[in-house]
Short mmCIF file of C-alpha atoms in Angstrom, two decimals:
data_model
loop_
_atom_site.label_atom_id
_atom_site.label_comp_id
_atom_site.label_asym_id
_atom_site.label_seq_id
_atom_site.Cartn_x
_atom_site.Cartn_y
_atom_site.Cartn_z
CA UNK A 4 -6.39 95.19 -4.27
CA UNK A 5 -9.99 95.28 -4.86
CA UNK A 6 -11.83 92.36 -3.91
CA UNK A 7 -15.20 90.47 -4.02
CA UNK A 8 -15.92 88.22 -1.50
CA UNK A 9 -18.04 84.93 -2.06
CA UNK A 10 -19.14 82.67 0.92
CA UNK A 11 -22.21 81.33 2.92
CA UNK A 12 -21.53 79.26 5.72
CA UNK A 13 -19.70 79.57 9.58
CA UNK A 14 -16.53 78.40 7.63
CA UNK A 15 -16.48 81.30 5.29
CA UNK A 16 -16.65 83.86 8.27
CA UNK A 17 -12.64 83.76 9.62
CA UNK A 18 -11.74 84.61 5.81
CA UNK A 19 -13.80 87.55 5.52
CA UNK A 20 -12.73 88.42 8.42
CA UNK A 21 -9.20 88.62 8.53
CA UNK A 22 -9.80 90.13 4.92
CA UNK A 23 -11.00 92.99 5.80
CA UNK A 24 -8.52 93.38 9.11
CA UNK A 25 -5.80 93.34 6.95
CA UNK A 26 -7.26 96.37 4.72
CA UNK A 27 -7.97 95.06 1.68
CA UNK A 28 -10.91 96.93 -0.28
CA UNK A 29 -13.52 94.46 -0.25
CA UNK A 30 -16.14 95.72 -3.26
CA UNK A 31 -18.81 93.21 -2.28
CA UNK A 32 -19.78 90.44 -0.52
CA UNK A 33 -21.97 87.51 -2.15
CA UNK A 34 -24.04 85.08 -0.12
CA UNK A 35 -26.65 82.62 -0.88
CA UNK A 36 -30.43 84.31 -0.49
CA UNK A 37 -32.33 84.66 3.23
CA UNK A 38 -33.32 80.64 3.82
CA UNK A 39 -36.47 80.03 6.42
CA UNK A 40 -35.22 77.84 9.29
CA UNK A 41 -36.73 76.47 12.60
CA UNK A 42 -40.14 75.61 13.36
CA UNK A 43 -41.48 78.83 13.08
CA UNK A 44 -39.50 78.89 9.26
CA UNK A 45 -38.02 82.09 10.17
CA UNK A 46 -36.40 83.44 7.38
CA UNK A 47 -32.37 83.39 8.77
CA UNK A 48 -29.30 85.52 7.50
CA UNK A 49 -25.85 83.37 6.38
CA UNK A 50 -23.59 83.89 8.83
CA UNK A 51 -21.51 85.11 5.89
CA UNK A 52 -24.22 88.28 5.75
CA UNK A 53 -23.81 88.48 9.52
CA UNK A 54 -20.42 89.56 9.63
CA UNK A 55 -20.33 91.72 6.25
CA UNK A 56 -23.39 93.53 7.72
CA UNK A 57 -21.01 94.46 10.96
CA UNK A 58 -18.62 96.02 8.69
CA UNK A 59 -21.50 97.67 6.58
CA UNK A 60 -20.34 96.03 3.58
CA UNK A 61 -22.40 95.95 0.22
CA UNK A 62 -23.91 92.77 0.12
CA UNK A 63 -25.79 90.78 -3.02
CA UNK A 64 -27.71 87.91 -2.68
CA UNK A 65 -28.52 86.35 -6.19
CA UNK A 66 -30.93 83.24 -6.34
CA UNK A 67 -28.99 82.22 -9.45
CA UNK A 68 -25.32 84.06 -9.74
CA UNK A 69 -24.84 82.81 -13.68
CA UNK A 70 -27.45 85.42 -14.85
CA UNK A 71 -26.91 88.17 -16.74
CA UNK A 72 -28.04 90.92 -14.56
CA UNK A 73 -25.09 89.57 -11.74
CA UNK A 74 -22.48 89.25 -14.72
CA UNK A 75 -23.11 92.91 -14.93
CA UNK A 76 -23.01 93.41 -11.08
CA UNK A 77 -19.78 91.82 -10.69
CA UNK A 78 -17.97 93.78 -13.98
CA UNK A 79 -19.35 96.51 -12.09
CA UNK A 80 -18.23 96.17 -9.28
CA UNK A 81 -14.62 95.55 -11.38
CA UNK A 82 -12.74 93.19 -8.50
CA UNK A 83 -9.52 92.53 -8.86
CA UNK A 84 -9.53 89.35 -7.63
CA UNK A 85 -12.99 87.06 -6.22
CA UNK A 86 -12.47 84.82 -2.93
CA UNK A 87 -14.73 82.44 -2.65
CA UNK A 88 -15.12 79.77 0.34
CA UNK A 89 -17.86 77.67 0.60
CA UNK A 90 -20.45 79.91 -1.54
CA UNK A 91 -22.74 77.20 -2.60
CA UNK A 92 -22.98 78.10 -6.24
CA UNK A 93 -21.27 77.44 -9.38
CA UNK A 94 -18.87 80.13 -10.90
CA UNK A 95 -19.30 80.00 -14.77
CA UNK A 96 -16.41 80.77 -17.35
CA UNK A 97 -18.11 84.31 -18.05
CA UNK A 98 -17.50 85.30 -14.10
CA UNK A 99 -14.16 83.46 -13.82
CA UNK A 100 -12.59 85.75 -16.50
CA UNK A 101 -13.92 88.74 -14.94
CA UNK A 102 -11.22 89.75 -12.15
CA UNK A 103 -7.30 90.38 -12.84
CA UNK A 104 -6.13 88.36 -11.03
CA UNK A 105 -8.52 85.18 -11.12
CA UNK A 106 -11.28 83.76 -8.93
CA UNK A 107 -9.38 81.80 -5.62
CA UNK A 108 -10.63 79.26 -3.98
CA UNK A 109 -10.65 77.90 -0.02
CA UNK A 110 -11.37 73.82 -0.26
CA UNK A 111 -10.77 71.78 3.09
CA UNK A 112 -8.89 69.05 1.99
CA UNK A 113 -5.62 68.29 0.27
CA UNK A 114 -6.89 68.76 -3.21
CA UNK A 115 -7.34 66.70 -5.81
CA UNK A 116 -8.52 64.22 -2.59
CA UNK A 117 -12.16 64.60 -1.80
CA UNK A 118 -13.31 67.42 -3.86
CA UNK A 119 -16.96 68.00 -3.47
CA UNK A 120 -18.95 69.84 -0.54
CA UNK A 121 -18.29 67.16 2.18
CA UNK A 122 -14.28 66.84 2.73
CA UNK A 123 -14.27 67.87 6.47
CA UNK A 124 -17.16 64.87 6.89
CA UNK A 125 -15.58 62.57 4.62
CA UNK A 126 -12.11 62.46 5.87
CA UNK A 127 -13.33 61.41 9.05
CA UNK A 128 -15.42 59.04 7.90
CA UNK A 129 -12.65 57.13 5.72
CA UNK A 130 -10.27 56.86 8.87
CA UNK A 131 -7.94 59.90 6.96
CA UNK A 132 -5.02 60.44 9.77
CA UNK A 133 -4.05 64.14 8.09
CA UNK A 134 -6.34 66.23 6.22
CA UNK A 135 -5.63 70.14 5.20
CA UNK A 136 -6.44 73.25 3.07
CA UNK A 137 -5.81 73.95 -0.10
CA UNK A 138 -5.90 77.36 -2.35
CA UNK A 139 -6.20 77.10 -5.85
CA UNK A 140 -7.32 79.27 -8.83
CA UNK A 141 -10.74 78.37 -9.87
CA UNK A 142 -11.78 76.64 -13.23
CA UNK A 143 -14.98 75.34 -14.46
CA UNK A 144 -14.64 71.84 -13.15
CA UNK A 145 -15.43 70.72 -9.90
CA UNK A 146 -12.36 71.86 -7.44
CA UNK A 147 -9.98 71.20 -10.21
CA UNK A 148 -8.53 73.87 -10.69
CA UNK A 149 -4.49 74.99 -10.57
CA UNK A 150 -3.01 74.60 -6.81
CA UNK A 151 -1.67 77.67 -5.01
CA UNK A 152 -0.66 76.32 -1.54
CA UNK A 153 -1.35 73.24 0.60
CA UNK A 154 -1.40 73.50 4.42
CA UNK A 155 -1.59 69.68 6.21
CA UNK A 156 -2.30 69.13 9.55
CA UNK A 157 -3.54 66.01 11.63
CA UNK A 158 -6.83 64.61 12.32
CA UNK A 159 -6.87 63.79 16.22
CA UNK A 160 -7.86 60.42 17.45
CA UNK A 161 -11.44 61.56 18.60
CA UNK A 162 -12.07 64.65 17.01
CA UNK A 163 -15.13 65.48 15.45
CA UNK A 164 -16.10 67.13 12.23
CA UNK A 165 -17.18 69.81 13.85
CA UNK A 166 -13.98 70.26 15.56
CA UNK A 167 -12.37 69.78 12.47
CA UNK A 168 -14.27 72.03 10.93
CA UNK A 169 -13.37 75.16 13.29
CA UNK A 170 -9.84 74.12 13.22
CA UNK A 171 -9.25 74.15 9.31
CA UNK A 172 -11.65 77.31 9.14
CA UNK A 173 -8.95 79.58 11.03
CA UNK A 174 -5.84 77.45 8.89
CA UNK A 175 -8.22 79.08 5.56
CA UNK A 176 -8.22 82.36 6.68
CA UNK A 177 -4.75 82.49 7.37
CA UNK A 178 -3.76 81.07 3.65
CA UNK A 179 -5.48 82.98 1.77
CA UNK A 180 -3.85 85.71 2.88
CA UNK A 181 -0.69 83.95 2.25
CA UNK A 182 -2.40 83.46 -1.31
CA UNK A 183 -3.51 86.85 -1.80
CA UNK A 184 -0.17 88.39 -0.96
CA UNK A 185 1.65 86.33 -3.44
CA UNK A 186 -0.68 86.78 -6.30
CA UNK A 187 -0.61 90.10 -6.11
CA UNK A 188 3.54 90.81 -5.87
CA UNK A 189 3.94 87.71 -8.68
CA UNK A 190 5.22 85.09 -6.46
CA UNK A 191 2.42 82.84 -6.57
CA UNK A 192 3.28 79.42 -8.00
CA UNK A 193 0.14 77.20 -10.09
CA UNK A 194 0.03 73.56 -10.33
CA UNK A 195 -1.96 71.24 -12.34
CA UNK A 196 -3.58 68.69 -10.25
CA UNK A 197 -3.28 64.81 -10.95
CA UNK A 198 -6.98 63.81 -11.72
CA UNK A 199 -5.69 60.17 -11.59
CA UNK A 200 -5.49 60.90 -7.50
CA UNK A 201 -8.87 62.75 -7.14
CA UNK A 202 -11.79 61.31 -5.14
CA UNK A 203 -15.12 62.81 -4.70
CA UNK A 204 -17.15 63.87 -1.24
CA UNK A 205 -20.48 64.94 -1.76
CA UNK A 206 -22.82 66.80 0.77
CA UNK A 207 -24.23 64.39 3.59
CA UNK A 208 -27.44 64.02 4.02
CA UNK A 209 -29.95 61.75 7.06
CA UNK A 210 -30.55 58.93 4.30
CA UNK A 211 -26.83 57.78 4.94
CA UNK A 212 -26.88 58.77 8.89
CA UNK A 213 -27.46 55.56 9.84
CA UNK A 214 -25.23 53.54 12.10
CA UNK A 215 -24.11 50.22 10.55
CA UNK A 216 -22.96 47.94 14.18
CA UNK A 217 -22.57 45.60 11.55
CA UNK A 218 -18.46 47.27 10.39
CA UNK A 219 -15.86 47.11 13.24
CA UNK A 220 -15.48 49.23 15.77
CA UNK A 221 -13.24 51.55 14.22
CA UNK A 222 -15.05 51.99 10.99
CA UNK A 223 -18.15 52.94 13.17
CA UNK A 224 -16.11 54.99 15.73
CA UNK A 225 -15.11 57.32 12.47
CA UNK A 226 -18.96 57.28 10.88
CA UNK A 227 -20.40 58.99 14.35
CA UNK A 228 -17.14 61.29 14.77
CA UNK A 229 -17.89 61.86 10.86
CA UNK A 230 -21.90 62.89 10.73
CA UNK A 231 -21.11 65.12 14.12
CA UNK A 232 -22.96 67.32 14.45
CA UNK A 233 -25.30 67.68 11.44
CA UNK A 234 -27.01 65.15 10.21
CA UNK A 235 -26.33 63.21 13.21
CA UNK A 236 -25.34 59.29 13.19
CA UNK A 237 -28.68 57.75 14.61
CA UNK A 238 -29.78 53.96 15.10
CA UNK A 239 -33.44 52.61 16.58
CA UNK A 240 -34.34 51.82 19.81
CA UNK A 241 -37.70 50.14 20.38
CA UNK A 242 -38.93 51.51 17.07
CA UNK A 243 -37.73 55.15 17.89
CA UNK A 244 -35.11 57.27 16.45
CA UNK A 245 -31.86 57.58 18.99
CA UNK A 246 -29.41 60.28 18.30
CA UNK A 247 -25.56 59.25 18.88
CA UNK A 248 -23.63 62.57 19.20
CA UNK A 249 -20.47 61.22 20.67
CA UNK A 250 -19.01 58.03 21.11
CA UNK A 251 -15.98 55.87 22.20
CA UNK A 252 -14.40 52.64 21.48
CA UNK A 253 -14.91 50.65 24.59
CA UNK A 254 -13.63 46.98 24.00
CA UNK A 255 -13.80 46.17 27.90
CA UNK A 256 -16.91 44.08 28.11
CA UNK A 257 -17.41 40.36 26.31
CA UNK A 258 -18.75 40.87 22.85
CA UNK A 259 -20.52 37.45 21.49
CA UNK A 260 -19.68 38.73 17.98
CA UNK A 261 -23.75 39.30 17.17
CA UNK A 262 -23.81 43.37 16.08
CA UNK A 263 -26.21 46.12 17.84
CA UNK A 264 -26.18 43.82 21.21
CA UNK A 265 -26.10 45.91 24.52
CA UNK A 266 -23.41 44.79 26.44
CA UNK A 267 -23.26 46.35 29.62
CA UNK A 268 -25.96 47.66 31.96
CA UNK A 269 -23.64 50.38 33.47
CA UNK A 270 -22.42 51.91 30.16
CA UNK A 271 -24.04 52.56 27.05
CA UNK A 272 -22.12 50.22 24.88
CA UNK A 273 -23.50 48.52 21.47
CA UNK A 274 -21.02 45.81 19.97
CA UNK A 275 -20.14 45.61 16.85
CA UNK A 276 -18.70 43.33 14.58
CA UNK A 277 -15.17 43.24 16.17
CA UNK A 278 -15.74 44.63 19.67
CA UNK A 279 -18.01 47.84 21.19
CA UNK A 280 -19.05 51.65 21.11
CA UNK A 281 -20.15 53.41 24.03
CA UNK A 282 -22.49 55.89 23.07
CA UNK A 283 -21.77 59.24 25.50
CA UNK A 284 -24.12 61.92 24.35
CA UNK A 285 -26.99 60.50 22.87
CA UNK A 286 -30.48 62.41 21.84
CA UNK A 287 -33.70 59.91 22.27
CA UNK A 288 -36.91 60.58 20.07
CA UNK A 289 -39.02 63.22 22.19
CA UNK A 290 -36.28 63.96 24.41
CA UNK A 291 -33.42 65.93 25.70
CA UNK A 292 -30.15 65.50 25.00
CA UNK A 293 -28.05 63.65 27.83
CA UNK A 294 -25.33 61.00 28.66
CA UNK A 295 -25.54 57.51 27.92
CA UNK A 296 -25.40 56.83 31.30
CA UNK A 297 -27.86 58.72 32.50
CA UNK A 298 -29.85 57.58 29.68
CA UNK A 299 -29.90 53.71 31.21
CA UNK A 300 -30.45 54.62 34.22
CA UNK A 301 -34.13 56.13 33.10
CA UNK A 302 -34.65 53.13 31.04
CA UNK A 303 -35.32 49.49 32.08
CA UNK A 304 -32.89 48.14 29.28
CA UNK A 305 -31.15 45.06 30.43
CA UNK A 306 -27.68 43.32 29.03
CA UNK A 307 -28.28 41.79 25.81
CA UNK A 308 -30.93 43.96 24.55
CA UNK A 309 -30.73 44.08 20.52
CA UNK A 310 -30.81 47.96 18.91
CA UNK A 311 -33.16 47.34 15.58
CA UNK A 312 -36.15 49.43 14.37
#
């Protein structure tokens, strides 16, 4: 089976991987162009192109994959089918209709739920208790296309999007080669999704980072586990930006019900509108990251102190 790979991000890399272990004849691999990064603005490789340059694959990098000139690439390049996790641009009709055997997609969540390019994020965010993968054929809406297979697992108590992420990245990898194998002996089932049951999750960005001490503690809890660890749930202290990278629900000290009070002056912890959050890796502006702990201890904040910009 002859196969084009499309993908861009860490999450992408276990697919390709296991891919090209298994021997399939990978044609191609597309990634989103060179991007500059850091503060020298570096220009930085996918770690998509990373990997396919290890197995000397051929490897295209279109600013825009719907023209003309990368319609021709791909009929080309004559795949029999096109993978594509996390790629970062839109498939049109005239490149969905191009391989045998369709265009599959990876999507981490259990589809139609939180299609979009945030459903690791979101999922924590909302309080979700099980999230998952899901394959499907591609079609020219927005993850809506026919389901293949569904994997579910469960979202741990304090696990982070990030862990999440690494987690469902390896469950991915190991389903589409589920998905591959049945599409290509005729075993592969297809089912419509119920649009009535969709929701949406769209890419996060620092304008919604923003702790709210205002929710309960849960609802909070989720939000920092949720924005871990890009953009990064932040709040104010003393008019500069504070970082919260971890956190725990820490209901032990006397909360006077008034949100974004400090309530110990051992332990990090902020109340909130039903009880606290201990911040336990926390990033102040012009500093280093460290524990919460540790952060008090350098700074004269006393009991009662009120977080606000």
């Amino acid at each position: 089976m002859n196969v084009v790979f499309m993908g861009t991000p860490e999450f992408s890399v276990n697919s390709l991987k296991i891919i090209y272990e298994k021997g399939y004849n990978i044609e191609g691999v597309f990634t989103q162009p060179d991007r500059p990064k850091g503060r020298g603005y570096k220009l930085t490789f996918s770690p998509v192109k990373e990997q396919a340059l290890k197995y000397n694959l051929k490897i295209y990098q279109p600013d825009k994959l719907r023209e003309q000139e990368n319609i021709e690439i791909l009929k080309e390049l004559n795949p029999d089918i096109i993978i594509v996790v996390a790629y970062g641009q839109i498939l049109p009709k005239s490149i969905l209709d191009i391989p045998k055997y369709g265009c599959i997609n990876i999507h981490a969540s259990l589809l139609p739920k939180y299609r979009g390019a945030g459903p690791i994020q979101w999922s924590i965010i909302n309080g979700e208790k099980t999230t998952g993968i899901t394959t499907m054929y591609m079609a020219e809406g927005l993850d809506t296309g026919d389901i293949i297979f569904k994997e579910e697992i469960n979202i741990y108590e304090d696990e982070t999007s990030s862990d999440l992420h690494d987690r469902l990245s390896l469950i991915g990898s190991n389903l589409i080669i589920k998905t591959m194998e049945r599409i290509k002996d005729g075993t592969a089932t297809r089912k419509k999704q119920d649009n009535s049951l969709s929701s949406y999750a769209p890419m996060l960005s620092k304008d919604i980072a923003q702790i709210d001490f205002n929710k309960n503690t849960q609802t909070v809890h989720n939000f920092i586990r949720g924005m871990y660890s890009w953009p990064c749930a932040y709040t104010y202290l003393n008019n500069k930006l504070l970082k919260i990278y971890k956190a725990k629900i820490n209901n032990d000290f006397f909360n006077n019900n008034i949100p974004g009070i400090l309530l110990s002056d051992k332990k990090f912890i902020i109340s909130t509108l039903d009880g606290g959050i201990e911040f336990l890796e926390i990033q102040y502006e012009g500093g280093k990251k460290m524990s919460g702990e540790d952060f008090l201890r350098g700074h004269n904040l006393q009991k009662g102190h009120l977080l606000k910009k």
